[in-house]
């Protein structure tokens, strides 16, 4: 039987006539997949509280309370970031969770995330970093190798931590590692301005947002939050499909940046789990870029395992997880760099253990 | 469904329903002796798993859904690990309450709150009050303060006894239900005591708190005395002892204010003379 969480995210109305046990399952799956606050938002949006057994109401209310506090923290971090970078006349582009929240999207309602992600142009990295340091952020990875890893190969600087709040910030200059040979320039992504809590903030446009989310998912090597990531794609697509010209802009952006295959795959798995509605004209166009049949067969096995919703007893297939780990790394860096990186990580962890 | 699908027990612990997946039959036995079993189809608040791992120097792990909040412990500590894990579930998720690390006891429909760090003697004192002086245990570990009414809600679970207090309490005449001692945990030797319930008190009802008493066990002290402290002083200490004040923010501030304004506040250095403690604490609920 399809898990309650997939049915619910696909169409919250499907819950009419649910038994108390099914509601209870939904809540437990919400905890397991870190989406209970998102479920709580949908419950209030669709006015479903009355159908939920009263003994379970507190889960929904408590999840909203927790999310309110999370949101409060995020708003403060965004304000602090804008103050710090404004000092260097740099306007960052908010990415992922912070952007979903700032743009008031459905996917952002109740979504809990650990870091703030933002991007600046590559040539702005140095002044942005200096300004962050002056305003109380510091770099988390001090190790020489990690510094090299991030600064030379990766698409982001080593994570920053805000000394006053403890919040973590990832500062990007593009969306995938330059060492992968596939990094587009930040200017290839169209941006928009949104009003949020007294600030004018910059985010990607809807098409660029979905593109980024899809690329991020398909370059991932750690799928512990796999279900949340694929439900992001579904919620973004379901909201944006209402906008005029969204799908054609998505195709255009995917073409410019060379990520048609990633978008195609992400939409494929979103449809697999949530029957996401995509106009036939556009889905045929994305399907053209999918891998060959054999590879697609392997991918389907791999990604349906990695992206499935989990529960208390789920242990994801180890073979799938290791395959994803290697695949994700190989997408991020060429083989010779990966071998060097792996060799370094193994020897370093060994010497660290010896020191202990 | 994966392995051990059928290996579970559903039970009520305090105010909450747990479904425990475990292949450790001794743990299932202990749990069914201590907690009321529920129909497997009942709704649950927390699905948790306590499972063994490794064949050499075997260990147990605790999981709530996919989260493992603690490092694995030696296999003999399965039951204490389960108790700590259940506490964690409540303190991390039940934001309908302001949760304060404290023992809570009731008599005459009035509640006293005993916040305290480990070693303050609050568990021993709670056990003595329940077993020897007719108090009801609302909770050994946490005061659940309703954020709208400021009332304290019961969630009675076994009292966690540590080290010397296990011997003291097991000599009380009515201490019948104590789990076997588990040695060498991070808190030393621990055992859990099921506190008796004296009068039928309702788990669905909130109780007004009348006093906040901060006990400290000082064996050298010559007399037992309640020292009044200011509401402000007590308020700050209660915040320090709270698990989710930072999440509730304004709501937490208001709830705690409501509770604190209705209470007397005391520190209580005591030397473990229970009969003197009974006299002093009964004064507070008269």
Coordinates of C-alpha atoms in Angstrom, one line a residue:
Chain A
X1 CA 0.0 0.0 0.0
X2 CA 1.2 3.5 -0.8
X3 CA 2.5 5.3 2.3
X4 CA 0.1 7.8 3.7
X5 CA 2.7 10.6 3.3
X6 CA 2.8 10.2 -0.5
X7 CA -0.9 10.2 -0.8
X8 CA -1.3 13.2 1.5
X9 CA 1.3 15.4 -0.3
X10 CA -0.2 14.4 -3.6
X11 CA -3.7 15.5 -2.5
X12 CA -4.6 16.4 1.1
X13 CA -8.3 15.8 0.3
X14 CA -7.6 12.1 -0.1
X15 CA -7.7 11.9 3.7
X16 CA -11.5 12.0 3.9
X17 CA -12.7 8.8 5.6
X18 CA -9.2 8.0 6.9
X19 CA -9.2 5.8 10.1
X20 CA -7.4 7.1 13.2
X21 CA -4.7 4.6 12.5
X22 CA -4.0 6.1 9.1
X23 CA -3.7 9.6 10.6
X24 CA -1.4 8.2 13.2
X25 CA 0.8 6.6 10.4
X26 CA 0.9 9.9 8.6
X27 CA 2.2 11.7 11.7
X28 CA 4.8 9.1 12.3
X29 CA 5.9 9.3 8.7
X30 CA 6.0 13.1 9.0
X31 CA 8.5 12.7 11.9
X32 CA 10.5 10.1 10.0
X33 CA 10.8 12.2 6.9
X34 CA 11.2 15.5 8.7
X35 CA 8.1 16.9 7.1
X36 CA 5.6 17.1 9.9
X37 CA 5.6 20.9 10.0
X38 CA 4.9 20.9 6.2
X39 CA 2.0 18.4 6.8
X40 CA 0.7 20.7 9.6
X41 CA 0.7 23.7 7.3
X42 CA -1.3 21.8 4.6
X43 CA -3.7 20.5 7.3
X44 CA -4.5 24.1 8.3
X45 CA -4.6 25.3 4.7
X46 CA -7.1 22.6 3.8
X47 CA -8.9 22.9 7.1
X48 CA -8.6 19.2 7.9
X49 CA -8.0 19.5 11.7
X50 CA -11.6 18.4 12.3
X51 CA -11.0 15.0 10.7
X52 CA -8.0 14.2 12.8
X53 CA -8.5 12.2 16.0
X54 CA -8.3 14.8 18.9
X55 CA -5.6 12.8 20.7
X56 CA -3.3 13.5 17.7
X57 CA -3.9 17.3 17.5
X58 CA -1.0 18.2 19.7
X59 CA 1.5 16.8 17.2
X60 CA 0.2 19.2 14.5
X61 CA 0.2 22.2 16.9
X62 CA 3.6 21.4 18.4
X63 CA 5.1 21.0 14.9
X64 CA 3.8 24.5 14.0
X65 CA 5.2 25.9 17.2
X66 CA 8.6 24.4 16.5
X67 CA 8.5 25.7 12.9
X68 CA 7.5 29.2 14.1
X69 CA 10.6 29.3 16.2
X70 CA 12.7 28.0 13.3
X71 CA 11.3 30.6 11.0
X72 CA 12.0 33.4 13.6
X73 CA 15.7 32.3 13.6
X74 CA 15.9 32.2 9.8
X75 CA 14.4 35.7 9.5
X76 CA 17.1 37.0 11.9
X77 CA 19.8 35.2 10.0
X78 CA 18.6 36.7 6.7
X79 CA 18.6 40.2 8.2
X80 CA 22.1 39.7 9.6
X81 CA 23.3 38.4 6.2
X82 CA 21.9 41.4 4.3
X83 CA 23.4 43.8 6.9
X84 CA 26.8 42.2 6.6
X85 CA 26.9 42.0 2.8
X86 CA 25.2 45.3 2.3
X87 CA 28.3 46.8 4.0
X88 CA 30.3 45.6 0.9
X89 CA 27.4 46.7 -1.4
X90 CA 26.8 43.0 -2.3
X91 CA 23.3 41.7 -2.8
X92 CA 23.2 37.9 -2.3
X93 CA 20.8 35.6 -4.0
X94 CA 19.0 33.4 -1.5
X95 CA 18.8 29.8 -2.4
X96 CA 16.8 26.7 -1.4
X97 CA 15.0 26.7 2.0
X98 CA 15.6 30.4 2.7
X99 CA 14.4 31.4 -0.8
X100 CA 11.3 29.2 -0.6
X101 CA 10.4 30.9 2.7
X102 CA 11.2 34.4 1.5
X103 CA 9.2 33.9 -1.7
X104 CA 6.2 32.7 0.2
X105 CA 6.0 29.4 -1.7
X106 CA 3.9 26.5 -0.6
X107 CA 7.1 24.3 -0.4
X108 CA 8.5 26.8 2.1
X109 CA 5.6 26.6 4.5
X110 CA 6.6 24.4 7.3
X111 CA 9.9 23.4 5.7
X112 CA 12.7 23.0 8.4
X113 CA 16.3 23.3 7.2
X114 CA 19.6 23.6 8.9
X115 CA 21.7 26.1 6.9
X116 CA 21.1 29.3 5.1
X117 CA 22.2 29.1 1.5
X118 CA 23.1 32.2 -0.5
X119 CA 25.1 32.9 -3.7
X120 CA 27.2 35.9 -4.8
X121 CA 29.1 36.4 -8.1
X122 CA 32.5 34.7 -8.1
X123 CA 34.4 38.1 -8.2
X124 CA 32.4 39.1 -5.1
X125 CA 33.5 36.2 -3.0
X126 CA 36.6 37.9 -1.4
X127 CA 34.8 41.1 -0.3
X128 CA 31.8 39.1 0.8
X129 CA 33.9 36.9 2.9
X130 CA 35.8 39.8 4.4
X131 CA 32.6 41.5 5.3
X132 CA 31.2 38.4 6.9
X133 CA 34.3 38.1 9.0
X134 CA 34.0 41.7 10.1
X135 CA 30.4 41.1 11.1
X136 CA 31.1 38.1 13.3
X137 CA 31.0 35.0 11.0
X138 CA 33.9 32.6 11.0
X139 CA 34.9 29.7 8.8
X140 CA 34.1 26.3 10.2
X141 CA 36.8 24.2 8.4
X142 CA 40.2 25.4 9.3
X143 CA 42.1 22.4 8.0
X144 CA 44.4 23.3 5.0
X145 CA 43.1 20.4 2.9
X146 CA 39.4 21.4 3.5
X147 CA 40.2 25.0 2.6
X148 CA 41.8 23.8 -0.7
X149 CA 38.9 21.5 -1.4
X150 CA 36.3 24.2 -1.0
X151 CA 38.1 27.1 -2.5
X152 CA 39.6 25.4 -5.6
X153 CA 37.2 22.7 -6.4
X154 CA 33.8 23.4 -4.9
X155 CA 30.9 25.7 -5.7
X156 CA 30.9 27.2 -2.2
X157 CA 33.2 28.5 0.4
X158 CA 33.8 26.5 3.6
X159 CA 30.7 26.9 5.7
X160 CA 30.5 30.0 7.9
X161 CA 29.1 30.1 11.4
X162 CA 27.5 33.2 12.8
X163 CA 29.2 33.8 16.2
X164 CA 26.2 35.5 17.7
X165 CA 23.5 33.1 16.8
X166 CA 25.3 29.9 15.9
X167 CA 23.6 29.8 12.5
X168 CA 25.4 28.2 9.6
X169 CA 25.7 29.9 6.2
X170 CA 26.8 28.3 2.9
X171 CA 28.1 30.9 0.5
X172 CA 27.9 29.7 -3.1
X173 CA 29.2 31.2 -6.4
X174 CA 27.6 28.7 -8.7
X175 CA 25.4 25.6 -8.2
X176 CA 27.7 22.7 -8.9
X177 CA 31.4 22.3 -8.3
X178 CA 33.6 23.9 -11.0
X179 CA 35.8 20.9 -11.0
X180 CA 33.0 18.8 -12.4
X181 CA 33.4 20.9 -15.6
X182 CA 29.7 21.5 -15.7
X183 CA 29.3 24.7 -13.6
X184 CA 27.4 27.4 -15.3
X185 CA 28.0 31.1 -14.4
X186 CA 25.6 32.5 -11.8
X187 CA 24.4 35.0 -14.4
X188 CA 22.9 32.2 -16.4
X189 CA 20.2 31.9 -13.8
X190 CA 17.4 34.5 -13.9
X191 CA 16.5 36.2 -10.6
X192 CA 13.6 38.0 -9.1
X193 CA 13.0 40.4 -6.2
X194 CA 10.7 39.5 -3.3
X195 CA 9.4 41.5 -0.4
X196 CA 9.9 39.7 2.9
X197 CA 9.7 41.1 6.5
X198 CA 10.7 44.6 5.5
X199 CA 13.5 43.6 3.2
X200 CA 13.7 43.4 -0.6
X201 CA 15.4 40.1 -1.3
X202 CA 16.7 38.4 -4.4
X203 CA 15.9 34.8 -5.3
X204 CA 16.0 32.7 -8.5
X205 CA 12.9 32.9 -10.6
X206 CA 10.5 29.9 -10.4
X207 CA 12.1 28.1 -13.4
X208 CA 15.7 28.6 -12.0
X209 CA 14.6 27.5 -8.6
X210 CA 13.2 24.2 -9.8
X211 CA 16.2 23.8 -12.0
X212 CA 18.5 24.3 -9.0
X213 CA 16.6 21.9 -6.8
X214 CA 16.6 19.2 -9.5
X215 CA 20.4 19.6 -10.2
X216 CA 21.1 19.6 -6.5
X217 CA 19.1 16.3 -6.1
X218 CA 20.8 14.6 -9.1
X219 CA 24.3 15.6 -8.0
X220 CA 23.6 14.4 -4.4
X221 CA 25.7 11.7 -2.8
X222 CA 23.9 11.5 0.6
X223 CA 20.2 10.7 0.4
X224 CA 19.3 10.7 4.1
X225 CA 16.9 13.5 3.3
X226 CA 16.0 12.0 -0.1
X227 CA 12.2 12.0 0.4
X228 CA 12.1 15.6 1.5
X229 CA 14.2 16.6 -1.6
X230 CA 11.9 14.8 -4.1
X231 CA 8.8 16.2 -2.3
X232 CA 10.4 19.7 -2.8
X233 CA 10.4 19.0 -6.6
X234 CA 6.7 18.0 -6.5
X235 CA 5.6 20.9 -4.5
X236 CA 7.6 23.4 -6.6
X237 CA 6.3 22.0 -9.9
X238 CA 2.7 21.8 -8.6
X239 CA 2.7 25.5 -7.6
X240 CA 4.7 26.8 -10.6
X241 CA 2.6 25.0 -13.2
X242 CA -0.1 27.6 -12.7
X243 CA 2.3 30.4 -13.9
X244 CA 2.2 31.4 -17.5
X245 CA 5.3 30.4 -19.4
X246 CA 6.9 28.5 -16.5
X247 CA 7.5 25.2 -18.3
X248 CA 9.0 26.9 -21.4
X249 CA 11.3 29.0 -19.3
X250 CA 12.4 25.9 -17.4
X251 CA 13.3 24.2 -20.7
X252 CA 15.2 27.3 -21.8
X253 CA 17.1 27.6 -18.6
X254 CA 17.9 23.9 -18.6
X255 CA 19.2 24.2 -22.1
X256 CA 21.4 27.3 -21.4
X257 CA 22.9 25.6 -18.4
X258 CA 23.1 22.1 -19.8
X259 CA 21.1 20.4 -17.2
X260 CA 18.1 19.0 -19.2
X261 CA 18.9 15.4 -18.1
X262 CA 18.9 16.3 -14.4
X263 CA 15.6 18.1 -14.7
X264 CA 14.1 15.2 -16.7
X265 CA 15.1 12.7 -14.1
X266 CA 14.0 14.8 -11.1
X267 CA 10.5 15.2 -12.7
X268 CA 10.4 11.5 -13.5
X269 CA 10.8 10.5 -9.9
X270 CA 8.5 13.3 -8.7
X271 CA 5.9 11.7 -11.0
X272 CA 6.7 8.3 -9.7
X273 CA 6.1 9.2 -6.0
X274 CA 3.4 11.9 -6.3
X275 CA 1.9 11.6 -9.9
X276 CA 3.0 15.3 -10.4
X277 CA 1.1 16.9 -13.2
X278 CA 3.3 18.0 -16.1
X279 CA 1.8 19.2 -19.5
X280 CA 2.4 16.4 -22.0
X281 CA 4.1 18.7 -24.4
X282 CA 6.8 19.6 -21.9
X283 CA 7.3 16.1 -20.4
X284 CA 7.9 14.7 -23.8
X285 CA 10.5 17.3 -24.3
X286 CA 12.3 16.4 -21.0
X287 CA 12.0 12.7 -21.7
X288 CA 14.1 13.2 -24.8
X289 CA 17.1 13.9 -22.6
X290 CA 16.7 10.9 -20.3
X291 CA 19.6 8.4 -20.4
X292 CA 19.4 5.2 -22.6
X293 CA 17.0 2.4 -21.6
X294 CA 19.5 0.3 -19.8
X295 CA 21.0 3.1 -17.7
X296 CA 17.5 4.4 -17.0
X297 CA 16.5 0.9 -15.8
X298 CA 19.4 1.0 -13.3
X299 CA 18.6 4.6 -12.3
X300 CA 15.0 3.7 -11.6
X301 CA 16.0 1.0 -9.2
X302 CA 18.5 3.2 -7.6
X303 CA 16.5 6.4 -7.1
X304 CA 13.1 4.8 -6.2
X305 CA 15.1 3.2 -3.3
X306 CA 17.0 6.3 -2.3
X307 CA 14.0 8.7 -2.5
X308 CA 11.3 6.6 -0.9
X309 CA 9.7 7.8 2.3
X310 CA 11.2 6.1 5.4
X311 CA 9.7 4.9 8.7
X312 CA 11.0 3.7 12.0
X313 CA 12.1 0.3 10.5
X314 CA 13.4 1.4 7.2
X315 CA 17.0 0.8 6.4
X316 CA 17.8 1.9 2.9
X317 CA 19.6 -0.7 0.7
X318 CA 23.4 -0.4 1.4
X319 CA 24.2 -1.2 -2.2
X320 CA 22.0 1.7 -3.3
X321 CA 23.6 4.1 -0.8
X322 CA 27.1 3.2 -1.7
X323 CA 26.4 3.4 -5.4
X324 CA 24.9 6.9 -4.8
X325 CA 27.9 7.9 -2.8
X326 CA 30.3 7.0 -5.6
X327 CA 28.0 8.3 -8.3
X328 CA 27.4 11.6 -6.5
X329 CA 31.2 12.1 -6.0
X330 CA 31.9 11.2 -9.7
X331 CA 29.4 13.7 -10.9
X332 CA 31.1 16.4 -8.7
X333 CA 34.7 15.6 -9.6
X334 CA 36.7 13.8 -12.2
X335 CA 38.1 10.3 -11.3
X336 CA 41.7 11.4 -10.6
X337 CA 40.5 14.1 -8.2
X338 CA 38.1 11.7 -6.5
X339 CA 40.9 9.2 -6.0
X340 CA 43.1 11.8 -4.5
X341 CA 40.3 13.1 -2.3
X342 CA 39.4 9.6 -1.1
X343 CA 43.0 8.7 -0.4
X344 CA 43.4 12.0 1.6
X345 CA 40.2 11.4 3.6
X346 CA 41.2 7.8 4.5
X347 CA 44.8 8.8 5.6
X348 CA 43.6 11.8 7.5
X349 CA 40.9 9.9 9.4
X350 CA 43.5 7.2 10.2
X351 CA 46.0 9.7 11.6
X352 CA 43.3 11.4 13.5
X353 CA 42.3 8.1 15.1
X354 CA 45.9 7.4 15.9
X355 CA 46.2 10.7 17.7
X356 CA 43.1 9.9 19.7
Chain B
X1 CA 8.2 -4.2 5.5
X2 CA 11.6 -5.0 6.8
X3 CA 12.8 -7.3 9.5
X4 CA 11.3 -7.6 13.0
X5 CA 8.0 -6.2 11.7
X6 CA 6.1 -8.3 14.3
X7 CA 8.5 -7.7 17.1
X8 CA 6.8 -4.8 18.8
X9 CA 4.8 -3.8 21.8
X10 CA 2.4 -0.9 22.0
X11 CA 2.0 0.7 25.5
X12 CA 1.0 3.8 27.3
X13 CA 3.7 5.5 29.3
X14 CA 2.5 8.6 31.2
X15 CA 0.4 10.7 28.8
X16 CA 1.8 9.2 25.6
X17 CA 1.5 6.1 23.5
X18 CA 4.6 4.4 22.4
X19 CA 5.2 1.6 19.9
X20 CA 8.4 -0.1 20.6
X21 CA 10.2 -2.3 18.1
X22 CA 12.7 -4.6 19.7
X23 CA 14.1 -8.0 19.3
X24 CA 15.3 -8.0 22.9
X25 CA 12.7 -10.3 24.6
X26 CA 13.8 -9.3 28.1
X27 CA 13.2 -5.7 27.3
X28 CA 9.7 -6.5 26.0
X29 CA 9.0 -8.4 29.3
X30 CA 10.1 -5.5 31.5
X31 CA 8.1 -3.0 29.5
X32 CA 4.9 -5.1 29.7
X33 CA 5.4 -5.4 33.5
X34 CA 5.7 -1.7 33.9
X35 CA 3.5 -0.1 31.4
X36 CA -0.1 -0.7 30.4
X37 CA -0.3 -2.5 27.1
X38 CA -2.5 -1.1 24.3
X39 CA -4.2 -2.7 21.4
X40 CA -1.7 -2.8 18.5
X41 CA -4.1 -0.8 16.3
X42 CA -4.2 2.1 18.7
X43 CA -2.9 5.5 17.6
X44 CA 0.7 6.1 18.7
X45 CA 2.6 9.2 19.6
X46 CA 6.1 7.8 19.1
X47 CA 7.4 4.8 17.2
X48 CA 10.7 3.9 18.7
X49 CA 13.2 1.1 18.3
X50 CA 15.7 -0.4 20.8
X51 CA 17.8 -2.9 18.9
X52 CA 21.0 -4.9 19.6
X53 CA 24.1 -4.4 17.5
X54 CA 27.5 -6.2 17.2
X55 CA 28.1 -9.7 18.4
X56 CA 31.3 -8.8 20.3
X57 CA 30.8 -6.6 23.2
X58 CA 27.1 -6.2 22.2
X59 CA 25.4 -2.9 22.4
X60 CA 21.9 -1.4 22.1
X61 CA 20.8 1.6 20.1
X62 CA 17.8 3.8 20.6
X63 CA 15.9 5.2 17.6
X64 CA 12.9 7.5 17.2
X65 CA 11.9 7.1 13.6
X66 CA 15.2 7.8 11.8
X67 CA 16.8 9.8 14.6
X68 CA 19.4 8.3 16.9
X69 CA 19.9 10.9 19.6
X70 CA 22.3 8.9 21.8
X71 CA 25.5 6.9 21.3
X72 CA 25.0 3.1 21.6
X73 CA 25.2 1.7 25.1
X74 CA 26.3 -1.7 26.5
X75 CA 23.6 -4.4 25.9
X76 CA 22.6 -4.7 29.6
X77 CA 21.5 -1.0 29.6
X78 CA 18.6 -1.5 27.3
X79 CA 15.9 -0.6 29.8
X80 CA 17.5 2.6 31.1
X81 CA 18.3 3.6 27.5
X82 CA 14.6 3.1 26.6
X83 CA 13.6 5.3 29.6
X84 CA 16.0 8.1 28.6
X85 CA 14.9 7.8 25.0
X86 CA 11.3 8.2 25.9
X87 CA 12.2 11.3 27.9
X88 CA 14.0 12.6 24.9
X89 CA 10.9 12.1 22.7
X90 CA 8.7 14.1 25.0
X91 CA 11.1 17.0 25.7
X92 CA 12.0 17.4 22.0
X93 CA 8.5 17.3 20.6
X94 CA 5.7 18.1 23.1
X95 CA 5.7 21.9 22.6
X96 CA 2.1 22.1 23.8
X97 CA 3.7 22.3 27.2
X98 CA 6.5 24.3 28.6
X99 CA 8.7 21.4 29.9
X100 CA 10.8 21.9 33.0
X101 CA 13.3 19.4 34.3
X102 CA 11.7 18.6 37.6
X103 CA 9.9 16.1 39.8
X104 CA 6.2 16.9 40.3
X105 CA 4.1 15.7 43.2
X106 CA 0.5 16.2 44.1
X107 CA -1.5 16.0 47.3
X108 CA -4.9 17.7 48.2
X109 CA -5.1 18.6 44.4
X110 CA -2.1 20.9 44.8
X111 CA 1.2 20.4 43.2
X112 CA 4.8 21.1 44.2
X113 CA 7.5 21.3 41.6
X114 CA 11.0 20.1 42.6
X115 CA 13.4 21.2 39.8
X116 CA 16.9 20.0 40.2
X117 CA 20.1 18.9 38.6
X118 CA 21.2 15.2 39.0
X119 CA 22.5 14.6 42.5
X120 CA 20.1 17.1 44.1
X121 CA 18.2 14.3 45.8
X122 CA 14.9 15.0 44.0
X123 CA 14.3 11.4 43.0
X124 CA 15.0 10.0 46.4
X125 CA 12.8 12.7 48.0
X126 CA 10.0 12.0 45.5
X127 CA 10.2 8.3 46.1
X128 CA 9.9 8.9 49.9
X129 CA 6.9 11.3 49.5
X130 CA 5.1 8.8 47.3
X131 CA 5.9 5.6 49.3
X132 CA 5.7 7.0 52.8
X133 CA 3.6 10.1 52.9
X134 CA 0.7 9.5 50.4
X135 CA 1.7 11.9 47.6
X136 CA 0.9 11.1 44.0
X137 CA 3.7 11.3 41.5
X138 CA 2.8 13.4 38.5
X139 CA 6.3 13.0 37.0
X140 CA 9.8 12.2 38.1
X141 CA 11.7 14.0 35.3
X142 CA 9.6 16.8 33.8
X143 CA 6.9 19.2 34.7
X144 CA 4.5 19.6 31.8
X145 CA 3.1 23.1 32.1
X146 CA 0.1 23.8 29.9
X147 CA 0.9 26.9 27.9
X148 CA -2.7 28.3 28.0
X149 CA -3.8 27.5 31.6
X150 CA -0.4 27.4 33.4
X151 CA -1.6 24.1 35.0
X152 CA 0.7 21.2 35.4
X153 CA -0.3 17.9 33.7
X154 CA 0.5 14.5 35.0
X155 CA 2.7 12.0 33.1
X156 CA 3.6 9.5 35.7
X157 CA 6.4 7.1 34.8
X158 CA 8.8 5.1 37.0
X159 CA 11.2 7.1 39.2
X160 CA 14.8 6.8 38.2
X161 CA 16.9 6.0 41.3
X162 CA 20.6 6.2 41.3
X163 CA 23.4 4.6 43.3
X164 CA 23.0 4.9 47.2
X165 CA 19.3 5.9 46.8
X166 CA 18.5 2.5 45.4
X167 CA 19.4 0.9 48.7
X168 CA 17.6 3.5 50.7
X169 CA 14.4 3.3 48.7
X170 CA 14.3 -0.5 48.4
X171 CA 14.1 -0.7 52.3
X172 CA 10.9 1.3 52.3
X173 CA 8.0 -1.1 53.2
X174 CA 5.9 -0.5 50.1
X175 CA 8.7 -0.4 47.5
X176 CA 7.5 -3.5 45.7
X177 CA 8.1 -2.7 42.0
X178 CA 11.8 -1.9 41.4
X179 CA 13.5 -3.0 38.2
X180 CA 16.8 -4.8 38.7
X181 CA 19.8 -2.5 39.1
X182 CA 21.9 -1.8 36.1
X183 CA 25.5 -1.0 36.9
X184 CA 28.1 1.3 35.2
X185 CA 25.8 3.6 33.3
X186 CA 26.8 7.2 32.7
X187 CA 24.8 8.0 35.8
X188 CA 26.3 5.1 37.9
X189 CA 24.0 2.3 39.0
X190 CA 20.4 2.9 38.1
X191 CA 17.0 1.2 38.9
X192 CA 13.5 2.3 38.2
X193 CA 10.7 2.3 40.8
X194 CA 7.0 2.2 39.9
X195 CA 5.4 4.7 42.3
X196 CA 2.0 3.7 43.7
X197 CA -1.0 5.8 42.9
X198 CA -2.9 6.7 46.1
X199 CA -6.2 8.2 45.2
X200 CA -7.7 8.0 41.8
X201 CA -6.3 11.1 40.2
X202 CA -7.1 12.0 36.6
X203 CA -4.4 12.0 34.0
X204 CA -6.5 14.3 31.9
X205 CA -6.7 17.0 34.5
X206 CA -4.2 19.8 35.1
X207 CA -3.2 20.8 38.6
X208 CA -2.3 24.2 40.0
X209 CA 1.3 24.5 41.3
X210 CA 1.5 26.0 44.8
X211 CA 5.3 25.8 45.4
X212 CA 8.6 25.6 43.6
X213 CA 11.2 23.9 45.8
X214 CA 14.9 23.6 44.7
X215 CA 16.3 20.7 46.8
X216 CA 20.0 20.2 47.4
X217 CA 21.2 17.2 49.3
X218 CA 23.7 18.4 51.9
X219 CA 24.4 15.5 54.3
X220 CA 26.4 17.8 56.6
X221 CA 23.5 20.2 57.2
X222 CA 22.2 20.1 60.7
X223 CA 18.6 21.2 60.1
X224 CA 16.1 21.0 57.3
X225 CA 14.7 24.3 56.4
X226 CA 12.9 25.9 53.4
X227 CA 14.6 29.2 52.5
X228 CA 12.3 31.6 50.6
X229 CA 13.7 33.1 47.4
X230 CA 12.2 35.8 45.1
X231 CA 9.9 34.9 42.2
X232 CA 12.5 36.6 39.9
X233 CA 15.3 34.4 41.1
X234 CA 13.2 31.3 40.8
X235 CA 11.9 32.3 37.4
X236 CA 15.4 32.5 36.0
X237 CA 16.4 29.1 37.5
X238 CA 13.2 27.6 36.0
X239 CA 14.2 28.9 32.6
X240 CA 17.6 27.3 33.0
X241 CA 15.9 24.0 33.8
X242 CA 13.5 24.2 30.9
X243 CA 13.9 22.1 27.7
X244 CA 11.9 24.2 25.3
X245 CA 11.6 27.8 26.6
X246 CA 13.7 29.0 23.6
X247 CA 11.2 27.4 21.2
X248 CA 8.1 28.7 22.9
X249 CA 9.5 32.2 23.4
X250 CA 6.7 34.7 24.4
X251 CA 4.3 31.8 25.0
X252 CA 6.8 30.2 27.3
X253 CA 7.5 33.4 29.1
X254 CA 3.7 34.0 29.8
X255 CA 3.1 30.4 30.9
X256 CA 6.0 30.4 33.3
X257 CA 5.0 33.8 34.6
X258 CA 1.5 32.6 35.3
X259 CA 2.8 29.5 37.1
X260 CA 5.5 31.4 39.1
X261 CA 3.2 34.2 40.2
X262 CA 0.9 31.6 41.9
X263 CA 3.7 29.8 43.8
X264 CA 5.9 30.2 46.8
X265 CA 9.6 29.7 46.0
X266 CA 12.2 28.1 48.1
X267 CA 15.6 26.5 48.1
X268 CA 15.8 23.4 50.3
X269 CA 19.2 22.2 51.5
X270 CA 18.3 19.0 53.3
X271 CA 20.2 16.1 55.0
X272 CA 17.8 13.4 54.0
X273 CA 15.8 13.3 57.2
X274 CA 12.5 12.4 55.5
X275 CA 10.1 12.9 58.4
X276 CA 11.3 16.6 58.7
X277 CA 10.8 16.9 54.9
X278 CA 7.3 15.6 55.1
X279 CA 6.3 18.1 57.8
X280 CA 7.8 21.0 55.8
X281 CA 6.3 20.1 52.4
X282 CA 2.9 19.3 53.8
X283 CA 2.8 22.8 55.2
X284 CA 3.0 24.1 51.6
X285 CA -0.2 22.3 50.4
X286 CA -2.4 23.0 53.4

